[in-house]
mmCIF file of C-alpha atoms and ligand atoms in Angstrom:
data_model
loop_
_atom_site.group_PDB
_atom_site.id
_atom_site.type_symbol
_atom_site.label_atom_id
_atom_site.label_comp_id
_atom_site.label_asym_id
_atom_site.label_seq_id
_atom_site.Cartn_x
_atom_site.Cartn_y
_atom_site.Cartn_z
ATOM 1 C CA VAL A 15 0.000 0.000 0.000
ATOM 2 C CA ASN A 16 1.349 3.393 -0.948
ATOM 3 C CA TRP A 17 -0.338 5.720 1.517
ATOM 4 C CA ALA A 18 0.947 8.884 -0.120
ATOM 5 C CA ASP A 19 -0.732 7.862 -3.406
ATOM 6 C CA ARG A 20 -3.928 6.940 -1.610
ATOM 7 C CA ALA A 21 -3.973 10.280 0.150
ATOM 8 C CA GLY A 22 -3.276 12.039 -3.132
ATOM 9 C CA GLU A 23 -6.199 10.253 -4.815
ATOM 10 C CA ARG A 24 -8.574 11.201 -2.056
ATOM 11 C CA ILE A 25 -7.450 14.816 -2.126
ATOM 12 C CA GLY A 26 -7.892 14.738 -5.908
ATOM 13 C CA ARG A 27 -11.491 13.600 -5.469
ATOM 14 C CA LEU A 28 -12.142 16.301 -2.873
ATOM 15 C CA THR A 29 -10.703 18.892 -5.242
ATOM 16 C CA GLU A 30 -12.942 17.688 -8.098
ATOM 17 C CA GLU A 31 -15.943 18.020 -5.765
ATOM 18 C CA ASP A 32 -14.857 21.553 -4.715
ATOM 19 C CA GLN A 33 -14.417 20.277 -1.181
ATOM 20 C CA ALA A 34 -10.666 20.448 -0.699
ATOM 21 C CA ARG A 35 -9.580 22.674 2.183
ATOM 22 C CA ARG A 36 -6.378 24.363 3.180
ATOM 23 C CA VAL A 37 -5.171 26.194 6.243
ATOM 24 C CA ARG A 38 -4.317 29.891 5.946
ATOM 25 C CA ALA A 39 -2.701 32.093 8.582
ATOM 26 C CA PHE A 40 -4.412 35.348 9.529
ATOM 27 C CA ASP A 41 -1.977 37.833 11.027
ATOM 28 C CA SER A 42 -4.401 39.782 13.147
ATOM 29 C CA LYS A 43 -5.235 41.386 16.407
ATOM 30 C CA GLY A 44 -8.970 40.823 16.677
ATOM 31 C CA VAL A 45 -11.059 41.182 13.535
ATOM 32 C CA ARG A 46 -8.583 43.276 11.525
ATOM 33 C CA GLY A 47 -5.313 42.042 10.035
ATOM 34 C CA THR A 48 -3.570 40.796 6.937
ATOM 35 C CA LEU A 49 -4.137 37.630 4.960
ATOM 36 C CA GLY A 50 -1.885 36.790 2.037
ATOM 37 C CA GLY A 51 -0.448 40.308 2.193
ATOM 38 C CA ARG A 52 -3.886 41.943 1.927
ATOM 39 C CA GLU A 53 -5.498 44.124 4.645
ATOM 40 C CA ILE A 54 -8.820 42.604 5.547
ATOM 41 C CA VAL A 55 -11.663 42.690 8.061
ATOM 42 C CA SER A 56 -12.644 39.260 9.289
ATOM 43 C CA PHE A 57 -16.258 38.132 9.543
ATOM 44 C CA ALA A 58 -15.072 34.618 10.334
ATOM 45 C CA SER A 59 -14.438 34.808 14.072
ATOM 46 C CA ASN A 60 -16.531 33.546 16.981
ATOM 47 C CA ASP A 61 -14.983 36.085 19.319
ATOM 48 C CA TYR A 62 -18.443 37.666 19.393
ATOM 49 C CA LEU A 63 -17.733 40.277 22.042
ATOM 50 C CA GLY A 64 -14.131 40.986 21.052
ATOM 51 C CA LEU A 65 -12.921 39.846 24.469
ATOM 52 C CA SER A 66 -9.768 38.147 23.148
ATOM 53 C CA GLN A 67 -8.395 41.706 22.848
ATOM 54 C CA HIS A 68 -9.833 43.176 26.051
ATOM 55 C CA PRO A 69 -7.065 44.698 28.212
ATOM 56 C CA ARG A 70 -8.312 42.990 31.417
ATOM 57 C CA VAL A 71 -8.484 39.606 29.702
ATOM 58 C CA VAL A 72 -5.007 39.961 28.205
ATOM 59 C CA ALA A 73 -3.615 41.188 31.563
ATOM 60 C CA ALA A 74 -5.129 38.195 33.373
ATOM 61 C CA ALA A 75 -3.403 35.825 30.944
ATOM 62 C CA HIS A 76 -0.090 37.682 31.417
ATOM 63 C CA GLU A 77 -0.351 37.409 35.201
ATOM 64 C CA ALA A 78 -1.109 33.702 34.979
ATOM 65 C CA LEU A 79 1.876 33.170 32.679
ATOM 66 C CA ASP A 80 4.139 34.986 35.115
ATOM 67 C CA ARG A 81 2.821 32.989 38.046
ATOM 68 C CA TRP A 82 2.477 29.499 36.586
ATOM 69 C CA GLY A 83 4.329 29.465 33.255
ATOM 70 C CA THR A 84 2.881 27.968 30.084
ATOM 71 C CA GLY A 85 1.675 24.343 29.949
ATOM 72 C CA ALA A 86 -0.170 22.663 32.841
ATOM 73 C CA GLY A 87 2.069 19.613 32.556
ATOM 74 C CA SER A 88 -0.424 16.861 33.342
ATOM 75 C CA ALA A 89 -4.080 15.903 33.479
ATOM 76 C CA ARG A 90 -6.361 17.329 36.172
ATOM 77 C CA LEU A 91 -6.622 13.955 37.912
ATOM 78 C CA ILE A 92 -2.813 13.722 37.935
ATOM 79 C CA VAL A 93 -2.910 17.090 39.700
ATOM 80 C CA GLY A 94 -2.124 19.174 36.604
ATOM 81 C CA GLY A 95 -4.746 21.730 37.640
ATOM 82 C CA ARG A 96 -4.036 25.066 39.324
ATOM 83 C CA ALA A 97 -6.312 27.076 41.619
ATOM 84 C CA ILE A 98 -7.383 29.101 38.570
ATOM 85 C CA HIS A 99 -9.051 26.015 37.037
ATOM 86 C CA ASP A 100 -11.132 25.479 40.195
ATOM 87 C CA GLU A 101 -12.006 29.154 40.386
ATOM 88 C CA LEU A 102 -13.128 29.192 36.754
ATOM 89 C CA GLU A 103 -15.289 26.086 37.282
ATOM 90 C CA THR A 104 -16.956 27.714 40.277
ATOM 91 C CA ASP A 105 -17.791 30.841 38.281
ATOM 92 C CA LEU A 106 -18.965 28.870 35.233
ATOM 93 C CA ALA A 107 -21.327 26.863 37.474
ATOM 94 C CA ARG A 108 -22.715 30.068 39.011
ATOM 95 C CA TRP A 109 -23.166 31.607 35.574
ATOM 96 C CA LYS A 110 -25.115 28.589 34.346
ATOM 97 C CA GLU A 111 -26.967 28.269 37.694
ATOM 98 C CA GLU A 112 -25.779 24.706 38.173
ATOM 99 C CA GLU A 113 -24.095 23.021 41.146
ATOM 100 C CA GLY A 114 -20.859 22.334 39.334
ATOM 101 C CA ALA A 115 -18.878 22.650 36.138
ATOM 102 C CA LEU A 116 -16.039 20.674 34.610
ATOM 103 C CA LEU A 117 -13.419 22.021 32.209
ATOM 104 C CA PHE A 118 -12.415 20.157 29.059
ATOM 105 C CA PRO A 119 -9.578 21.023 26.656
ATOM 106 C CA SER A 120 -12.087 22.260 24.045
ATOM 107 C CA GLY A 121 -15.779 22.617 23.415
ATOM 108 C CA TYR A 122 -15.431 19.712 21.009
ATOM 109 C CA SER A 123 -14.161 17.400 23.725
ATOM 110 C CA ALA A 124 -16.806 18.638 26.193
ATOM 111 C CA GLY A 125 -19.440 17.292 23.779
ATOM 112 C CA LEU A 126 -17.564 14.046 23.285
ATOM 113 C CA GLY A 127 -16.931 13.583 26.996
ATOM 114 C CA THR A 128 -20.513 14.270 28.025
ATOM 115 C CA LEU A 129 -22.234 12.054 25.472
ATOM 116 C CA THR A 130 -19.850 9.148 25.994
ATOM 117 C CA ALA A 131 -20.122 9.426 29.799
ATOM 118 C CA PHE A 132 -23.919 9.254 29.823
ATOM 119 C CA GLY A 133 -24.676 7.473 26.545
ATOM 120 C CA THR A 134 -23.963 4.003 27.879
ATOM 121 C CA LYS A 135 -25.435 0.715 26.660
ATOM 122 C CA GLY A 136 -29.195 0.642 27.204
ATOM 123 C CA THR A 137 -29.652 4.390 26.750
ATOM 124 C CA THR A 138 -30.941 6.221 23.675
ATOM 125 C CA ILE A 139 -29.568 9.525 22.450
ATOM 126 C CA LEU A 140 -32.016 11.667 20.464
ATOM 127 C CA SER A 141 -30.099 14.200 18.414
ATOM 128 C CA ASP A 142 -31.239 17.147 16.240
ATOM 129 C CA GLU A 143 -30.197 16.516 12.629
ATOM 130 C CA LEU A 144 -28.290 19.817 12.439
ATOM 131 C CA ASN A 145 -26.288 19.410 15.643
ATOM 132 C CA HIS A 146 -22.631 20.382 15.642
ATOM 133 C CA ALA A 147 -20.038 17.783 14.628
ATOM 134 C CA SER A 148 -18.807 17.479 18.239
ATOM 135 C CA LEU A 149 -22.238 16.189 19.263
ATOM 136 C CA VAL A 150 -22.504 13.952 16.210
ATOM 137 C CA ASP A 151 -19.108 12.459 17.045
ATOM 138 C CA GLY A 152 -20.097 12.108 20.721
ATOM 139 C CA CYS A 153 -23.137 10.090 19.597
ATOM 140 C CA ARG A 154 -20.933 7.930 17.356
ATOM 141 C CA LEU A 155 -18.447 7.213 20.129
ATOM 142 C CA SER A 156 -21.109 6.461 22.736
ATOM 143 C CA ARG A 157 -22.580 2.997 23.360
ATOM 144 C CA ALA A 158 -26.122 4.373 23.145
ATOM 145 C CA ASP A 159 -28.706 3.766 20.433
ATOM 146 C CA VAL A 160 -28.785 6.989 18.448
ATOM 147 C CA LEU A 161 -31.904 8.414 16.812
ATOM 148 C CA VAL A 162 -31.777 11.600 14.779
ATOM 149 C CA TYR A 163 -34.883 13.815 14.736
ATOM 150 C CA PRO A 164 -35.709 16.395 12.038
ATOM 151 C CA HIS A 165 -34.341 19.855 12.769
ATOM 152 C CA ARG A 166 -36.270 21.512 15.630
ATOM 153 C CA GLU A 167 -39.294 19.249 15.135
ATOM 154 C CA MET A 168 -40.719 18.728 18.581
ATOM 155 C CA ASP A 169 -43.600 16.471 17.514
ATOM 156 C CA ALA A 170 -41.113 14.054 15.981
ATOM 157 C CA LEU A 171 -38.956 14.245 19.118
ATOM 158 C CA GLU A 172 -41.939 13.553 21.349
ATOM 159 C CA GLY A 173 -42.850 10.496 19.281
ATOM 160 C CA LEU A 174 -39.319 9.123 19.631
ATOM 161 C CA LEU A 175 -39.140 9.972 23.340
ATOM 162 C CA SER A 176 -42.229 7.951 24.129
ATOM 163 C CA ARG A 177 -40.544 4.865 22.598
ATOM 164 C CA SER A 178 -37.002 5.329 23.934
ATOM 165 C CA GLU A 179 -35.269 3.661 26.817
ATOM 166 C CA SER A 180 -33.369 5.972 29.227
ATOM 167 C CA PRO A 181 -33.434 8.878 26.778
ATOM 168 C CA ILE A 182 -30.877 11.656 26.417
ATOM 169 C CA VAL A 183 -31.862 14.602 24.203
ATOM 170 C CA VAL A 184 -29.023 16.624 22.723
ATOM 171 C CA SER A 185 -29.283 19.879 20.809
ATOM 172 C CA ASP A 186 -27.320 22.959 19.906
ATOM 173 C CA LEU A 187 -28.979 25.980 21.515
ATOM 174 C CA VAL A 188 -27.864 28.222 18.628
ATOM 175 C CA PHE A 189 -27.135 26.168 15.520
ATOM 176 C CA SER A 190 -23.654 26.793 14.231
ATOM 177 C CA MET A 191 -24.275 26.771 10.477
ATOM 178 C CA ASP A 192 -27.671 28.509 10.291
ATOM 179 C CA GLY A 193 -27.616 30.720 13.379
ATOM 180 C CA ASP A 194 -31.159 29.674 14.264
ATOM 181 C CA ILE A 195 -32.357 28.770 17.754
ATOM 182 C CA ALA A 196 -33.582 25.515 19.313
ATOM 183 C CA PRO A 197 -37.120 25.561 20.770
ATOM 184 C CA VAL A 198 -35.629 25.474 24.240
ATOM 185 C CA ALA A 199 -38.825 25.808 26.316
ATOM 186 C CA ASP A 200 -40.288 22.790 24.494
ATOM 187 C CA LEU A 201 -37.066 20.807 24.900
ATOM 188 C CA VAL A 202 -37.057 21.483 28.649
ATOM 189 C CA SER A 203 -40.672 20.502 29.133
ATOM 190 C CA LEU A 204 -40.520 17.404 26.901
ATOM 191 C CA CYS A 205 -37.428 16.185 28.744
ATOM 192 C CA SER A 206 -39.083 16.826 32.113
ATOM 193 C CA ASP A 207 -42.191 14.894 31.000
ATOM 194 C CA HIS A 208 -40.165 11.922 29.742
ATOM 195 C CA ASP A 209 -37.432 11.843 32.431
ATOM 196 C CA ALA A 210 -34.877 12.499 29.724
ATOM 197 C CA LEU A 211 -31.464 14.015 30.332
ATOM 198 C CA LEU A 212 -31.239 17.246 28.302
ATOM 199 C CA VAL A 213 -27.812 18.171 26.913
ATOM 200 C CA LEU A 214 -27.688 21.687 25.453
ATOM 201 C CA ASP A 215 -24.659 22.989 23.575
ATOM 202 C CA GLU A 216 -24.559 26.729 24.245
ATOM 203 C CA ALA A 217 -21.330 27.460 22.347
ATOM 204 C CA HIS A 218 -22.852 30.285 20.273
ATOM 205 C CA ALA A 219 -25.491 31.506 22.740
ATOM 206 C CA VAL A 220 -23.890 34.901 23.352
ATOM 207 C CA LEU A 221 -27.276 36.599 22.979
ATOM 208 C CA GLY A 222 -29.260 33.779 24.576
ATOM 209 C CA PRO A 223 -31.880 32.477 24.521
ATOM 210 C CA SER A 224 -31.975 31.879 28.254
ATOM 211 C CA VAL A 225 -32.737 28.349 29.338
ATOM 212 C CA PRO A 226 -35.941 28.074 31.402
ATOM 213 C CA SER A 227 -35.761 26.065 34.613
ATOM 214 C CA GLY A 228 -37.440 22.673 34.615
ATOM 215 C CA SER A 229 -37.672 19.668 36.855
ATOM 216 C CA GLY A 230 -35.516 17.333 34.727
ATOM 217 C CA ASP A 231 -31.784 16.657 34.643
ATOM 218 C CA ARG A 232 -29.691 18.708 32.267
ATOM 219 C CA ILE A 233 -26.138 19.370 31.197
ATOM 220 C CA ARG A 234 -25.165 22.728 29.735
ATOM 221 C CA LEU A 235 -22.170 22.596 27.424
ATOM 222 C CA GLY A 236 -20.142 25.630 26.556
ATOM 223 C CA THR A 237 -16.843 26.722 25.176
ATOM 224 C CA LEU A 238 -14.249 29.211 26.379
ATOM 225 C CA SER A 239 -13.053 29.513 22.781
ATOM 226 C CA LYS A 240 -15.767 31.728 21.339
ATOM 227 C CA PHE A 241 -17.278 34.677 23.203
ATOM 228 C CA LEU A 242 -14.996 34.110 26.204
ATOM 229 C CA GLY A 243 -12.056 34.835 23.904
ATOM 230 C CA SER A 244 -9.863 31.972 25.169
ATOM 231 C CA ALA A 245 -9.565 28.210 24.568
ATOM 232 C CA GLY A 246 -11.233 25.255 26.260
ATOM 233 C CA GLY A 247 -14.709 23.886 26.915
ATOM 234 C CA PHE A 248 -16.931 22.973 29.854
ATOM 235 C CA ALA A 249 -19.986 21.071 31.005
ATOM 236 C CA ALA A 250 -22.148 22.484 33.819
ATOM 237 C CA ALA A 251 -24.648 20.313 35.702
ATOM 238 C CA SER A 252 -25.759 19.042 39.107
ATOM 239 C CA ARG A 253 -23.021 17.803 41.443
ATOM 240 C CA SER A 254 -23.556 14.113 40.860
ATOM 241 C CA LEU A 255 -23.507 14.448 37.065
ATOM 242 C CA VAL A 256 -20.271 16.453 37.216
ATOM 243 C CA ASP A 257 -18.728 13.980 39.668
ATOM 244 C CA LEU A 258 -19.545 11.113 37.323
ATOM 245 C CA MET A 259 -17.889 12.924 34.411
ATOM 246 C CA VAL A 260 -14.751 13.432 36.509
ATOM 247 C CA ASN A 261 -14.636 9.650 36.866
ATOM 248 C CA VAL A 262 -15.658 8.378 33.446
ATOM 249 C CA ALA A 263 -15.418 11.116 30.771
ATOM 250 C CA ARG A 264 -12.348 10.004 28.853
ATOM 251 C CA PRO A 265 -11.780 13.340 27.021
ATOM 252 C CA PHE A 266 -11.461 14.857 30.511
ATOM 253 C CA ILE A 267 -9.411 12.084 32.117
ATOM 254 C CA PHE A 268 -6.847 11.286 29.448
ATOM 255 C CA THR A 269 -5.694 14.748 28.496
ATOM 256 C CA THR A 270 -3.543 17.496 29.938
ATOM 257 C CA ALA A 271 -5.329 20.315 31.772
ATOM 258 C CA GLY A 272 -5.820 23.509 29.775
ATOM 259 C CA SER A 273 -3.101 26.112 30.256
ATOM 260 C CA PRO A 274 -3.457 28.321 33.359
ATOM 261 C CA ALA A 275 -3.244 31.401 31.107
ATOM 262 C CA ASP A 276 -6.234 30.222 29.061
ATOM 263 C CA ALA A 277 -8.228 29.611 32.248
ATOM 264 C CA ALA A 278 -7.286 33.023 33.646
ATOM 265 C CA ALA A 279 -8.273 34.755 30.388
ATOM 266 C CA ALA A 280 -11.614 32.945 30.325
ATOM 267 C CA LEU A 281 -12.298 33.839 33.963
ATOM 268 C CA ALA A 282 -11.589 37.533 33.330
ATOM 269 C CA ALA A 283 -13.773 37.405 30.191
ATOM 270 C CA LEU A 284 -16.601 35.690 32.054
ATOM 271 C CA ARG A 285 -16.585 38.451 34.665
ATOM 272 C CA ILE A 286 -16.930 41.019 31.881
ATOM 273 C CA VAL A 287 -19.704 39.010 30.190
ATOM 274 C CA ARG A 288 -21.656 39.063 33.462
ATOM 275 C CA SER A 289 -21.137 42.792 34.092
ATOM 276 C CA ASP A 290 -22.797 45.948 32.736
ATOM 277 C CA GLU A 291 -19.944 46.181 30.262
ATOM 278 C CA GLY A 292 -20.883 42.744 28.933
ATOM 279 C CA GLU A 293 -24.492 43.866 28.608
ATOM 280 C CA ALA A 294 -23.359 46.928 26.636
ATOM 281 C CA LEU A 295 -21.261 44.733 24.315
ATOM 282 C CA ARG A 296 -24.241 42.470 23.687
ATOM 283 C CA THR A 297 -26.443 45.493 22.930
ATOM 284 C CA ARG A 298 -23.844 46.682 20.438
ATOM 285 C CA LEU A 299 -23.650 43.238 18.814
ATOM 286 C CA ARG A 300 -27.457 43.087 18.591
ATOM 287 C CA ALA A 301 -27.492 46.469 16.804
ATOM 288 C CA LEU A 302 -24.874 45.288 14.282
ATOM 289 C CA ILE A 303 -26.882 42.147 13.527
ATOM 290 C CA ASP A 304 -29.964 44.301 12.928
ATOM 291 C CA ARG A 305 -28.038 46.359 10.380
ATOM 292 C CA LEU A 306 -27.279 43.253 8.359
ATOM 293 C CA ARG A 307 -30.378 41.125 8.915
ATOM 294 C CA PRO A 308 -32.978 42.794 11.152
ATOM 295 C CA GLY A 309 -34.396 40.510 13.840
ATOM 296 C CA HIS A 310 -32.025 37.600 13.127
ATOM 297 C CA PRO A 311 -31.602 35.818 16.483
ATOM 298 C CA SER A 312 -27.819 35.301 16.568
ATOM 299 C CA PRO A 313 -24.530 36.704 15.220
ATOM 300 C CA ILE A 314 -24.253 33.780 12.755
ATOM 301 C CA ILE A 315 -25.758 34.884 9.453
ATOM 302 C CA PRO A 316 -25.818 32.337 6.605
ATOM 303 C CA ILE A 317 -26.198 33.284 2.952
ATOM 304 C CA VAL A 318 -26.998 30.013 1.211
ATOM 305 C CA LEU A 319 -25.724 29.878 -2.372
ATOM 306 C CA GLY A 320 -26.133 26.158 -3.168
ATOM 307 C CA ALA A 321 -23.090 24.856 -5.016
ATOM 308 C CA SER A 322 -19.729 24.646 -3.251
ATOM 309 C CA ARG A 323 -18.061 26.255 -6.256
ATOM 310 C CA ASP A 324 -20.345 29.310 -6.037
ATOM 311 C CA ALA A 325 -19.742 29.707 -2.307
ATOM 312 C CA MET A 326 -15.978 29.463 -2.785
ATOM 313 C CA ALA A 327 -15.977 31.935 -5.659
ATOM 314 C CA ALA A 328 -18.049 34.404 -3.632
ATOM 315 C CA SER A 329 -15.713 34.043 -0.663
ATOM 316 C CA GLU A 330 -12.648 34.667 -2.881
ATOM 317 C CA ARG A 331 -14.297 37.703 -4.451
ATOM 318 C CA LEU A 332 -15.088 39.133 -0.999
ATOM 319 C CA LEU A 333 -11.486 38.614 0.016
ATOM 320 C CA GLU A 334 -10.393 40.717 -2.954
ATOM 321 C CA LEU A 335 -12.708 43.419 -1.633
ATOM 322 C CA GLY A 336 -11.109 43.165 1.827
ATOM 323 C CA PHE A 337 -13.614 40.959 3.687
ATOM 324 C CA LEU A 338 -12.940 37.504 5.082
ATOM 325 C CA VAL A 339 -16.217 35.570 4.935
ATOM 326 C CA PRO A 340 -15.750 31.799 4.885
ATOM 327 C CA ALA A 341 -17.448 29.472 2.438
ATOM 328 C CA ILE A 342 -19.035 26.600 4.349
ATOM 329 C CA ARG A 343 -19.385 23.450 2.284
ATOM 330 C CA PRO A 344 -20.447 19.825 2.706
ATOM 331 C CA PRO A 345 -19.920 17.860 4.890
ATOM 332 C CA SER A 346 -20.254 20.793 7.328
ATOM 333 C CA VAL A 347 -23.657 21.500 5.718
ATOM 334 C CA ALA A 348 -26.021 19.403 3.591
ATOM 335 C CA GLU A 349 -25.250 18.794 -0.105
ATOM 336 C CA GLY A 350 -26.492 21.671 -2.236
ATOM 337 C CA SER A 351 -26.580 24.139 0.657
ATOM 338 C CA ALA A 352 -23.048 25.561 0.544
ATOM 339 C CA ARG A 353 -23.037 29.069 1.890
ATOM 340 C CA LEU A 354 -21.209 32.110 3.011
ATOM 341 C CA ARG A 355 -21.308 32.388 6.786
ATOM 342 C CA VAL A 356 -20.941 35.839 8.268
ATOM 343 C CA THR A 357 -20.185 36.018 11.970
ATOM 344 C CA LEU A 358 -20.512 39.430 13.549
ATOM 345 C CA SER A 359 -18.672 40.745 16.578
ATOM 346 C CA ALA A 360 -19.112 43.732 18.858
ATOM 347 C CA ALA A 361 -15.553 44.545 17.742
ATOM 348 C CA HIS A 362 -16.775 45.459 14.245
ATOM 349 C CA GLN A 363 -17.380 49.101 13.346
ATOM 350 C CA GLU A 364 -20.785 50.106 11.990
ATOM 351 C CA GLU A 365 -19.153 51.258 8.732
ATOM 352 C CA GLU A 366 -17.433 47.888 8.301
ATOM 353 C CA VAL A 367 -20.792 46.138 8.531
ATOM 354 C CA GLU A 368 -22.381 48.609 6.088
ATOM 355 C CA GLU A 369 -19.527 48.063 3.641
ATOM 356 C CA LEU A 370 -19.807 44.306 4.033
ATOM 357 C CA ALA A 371 -23.549 44.485 3.239
ATOM 358 C CA LEU A 372 -22.780 46.343 -0.008
ATOM 359 C CA ALA A 373 -20.013 43.917 -0.928
ATOM 360 C CA LEU A 374 -22.263 40.922 -0.270
ATOM 361 C CA GLU A 375 -24.964 42.383 -2.501
ATOM 362 C CA LYS A 376 -22.440 43.003 -5.228
ATOM 363 C CA VAL A 377 -20.936 39.522 -5.017
ATOM 364 C CA THR A 378 -24.091 37.456 -4.527
ATOM 365 C CA GLY A 379 -26.439 39.652 -6.570
ATOM 366 C CA THR A 380 -29.075 39.659 -3.820
ATOM 367 C CA THR A 381 -29.862 41.644 -0.706
ATOM 368 C CA ILE A 382 -28.986 39.722 2.398
ATOM 369 C CA ASP A 383 -31.416 41.090 4.950
ATOM 370 C CA GLY A 384 -33.211 37.766 5.027
HETATM 371 C C1 LIG B 19 -22.061 24.206 18.626
HETATM 372 C C2 LIG B 19 -20.594 24.012 18.822
HETATM 373 N N1 LIG B 19 -20.172 23.218 19.827
HETATM 374 C C3 LIG B 19 -18.861 23.016 20.048
HETATM 375 C C4 LIG B 19 -17.901 23.622 19.274
HETATM 376 C C5 LIG B 19 -16.467 23.343 19.560
HETATM 377 O O1 LIG B 19 -15.938 24.296 20.418
HETATM 378 P P1 LIG B 19 -14.345 24.456 20.493
HETATM 379 O O2 LIG B 19 -13.967 25.301 19.333
HETATM 380 O O3 LIG B 19 -14.102 25.088 21.816
HETATM 381 O O4 LIG B 19 -13.779 23.082 20.394
HETATM 382 C C6 LIG B 19 -18.302 24.450 18.220
HETATM 383 C C7 LIG B 19 -17.349 25.163 17.346
HETATM 384 O O5 LIG B 19 -16.277 24.903 17.035
HETATM 385 C C8 LIG B 19 -19.664 24.640 17.982
HETATM 386 O O6 LIG B 19 -20.074 25.392 16.963
#
């Protein structure tokens, strides 16, 4: 077997299907920087509140570096954690109004760790068809039976729930490719009625929606890597659920603790998110979204173009005009629904958003206000 040839053939097929990808470096501080020698404004970041550049967040990371150095050195259970990890977990739990929280190295591994910890043999995971890849992969790695329900269709979910053994319902709260919102009140009440564990991935929920309280068990997943401007993920839940994850969630157990500087940055960012300043940043973000697509519920704004080739060409054309807007193609989205995905941040200027709107109209030939 010549693996280099095999790899080459597969890449060739991906290229023919307009699905080949490559990594590019963006030399930036926040949303502005240079790519391939060109000055651009990025609409490709999930740093929705611009906190990766906030002076208090950066200072907190500096202090942590000075105090503890760079890498944590070992896994949390091998005592790789520092006090800052515990402090961050305490604040994350308070923020999510849960008894505890557990850090993971990324949001991706928080999804994997949670679904594999609870999705044991004899359980059934019910998963929205448009859930993020981390949840899809968590379902695949679990020992549970997995049933996929049509996107946001609560009647279909209810039908499946009534036939499922030890059900776990998992859903993005804000869907990462469409920017639409899960019917969270219905999810909470259906799970309460059917004694199902509800797992909500709140990675993109910078503007909510808030999660109503309910009588059932739930796990709230989040990431430090998006609007907390850092890196890492977490699961927040009742004490016993968190304690079980500490003992059985392999993506928590068999990996080095996140760096103390990342934890310190996330903690400083979380304190801003929960303050008046955070509220003002969210108000600003909301206003920018309304300029581009009035009333859209999240900072993720898709412009579906259909063919991968069209989405890639539009993205390239926008880059020439100074805007980084990624083309999202299968398998990240369904065949025939390749798109541009704009993500807005409170760090954008009003004029930048206005100019982007004009450029999008020029490149796609349509208005994009939904
Ligand atoms: C819904 C959702 N969950 C989880 C993740 C993974 O988070 P992280 O980037 O921290 O691994 C992402 C994005 O990457 C996401 O969109």
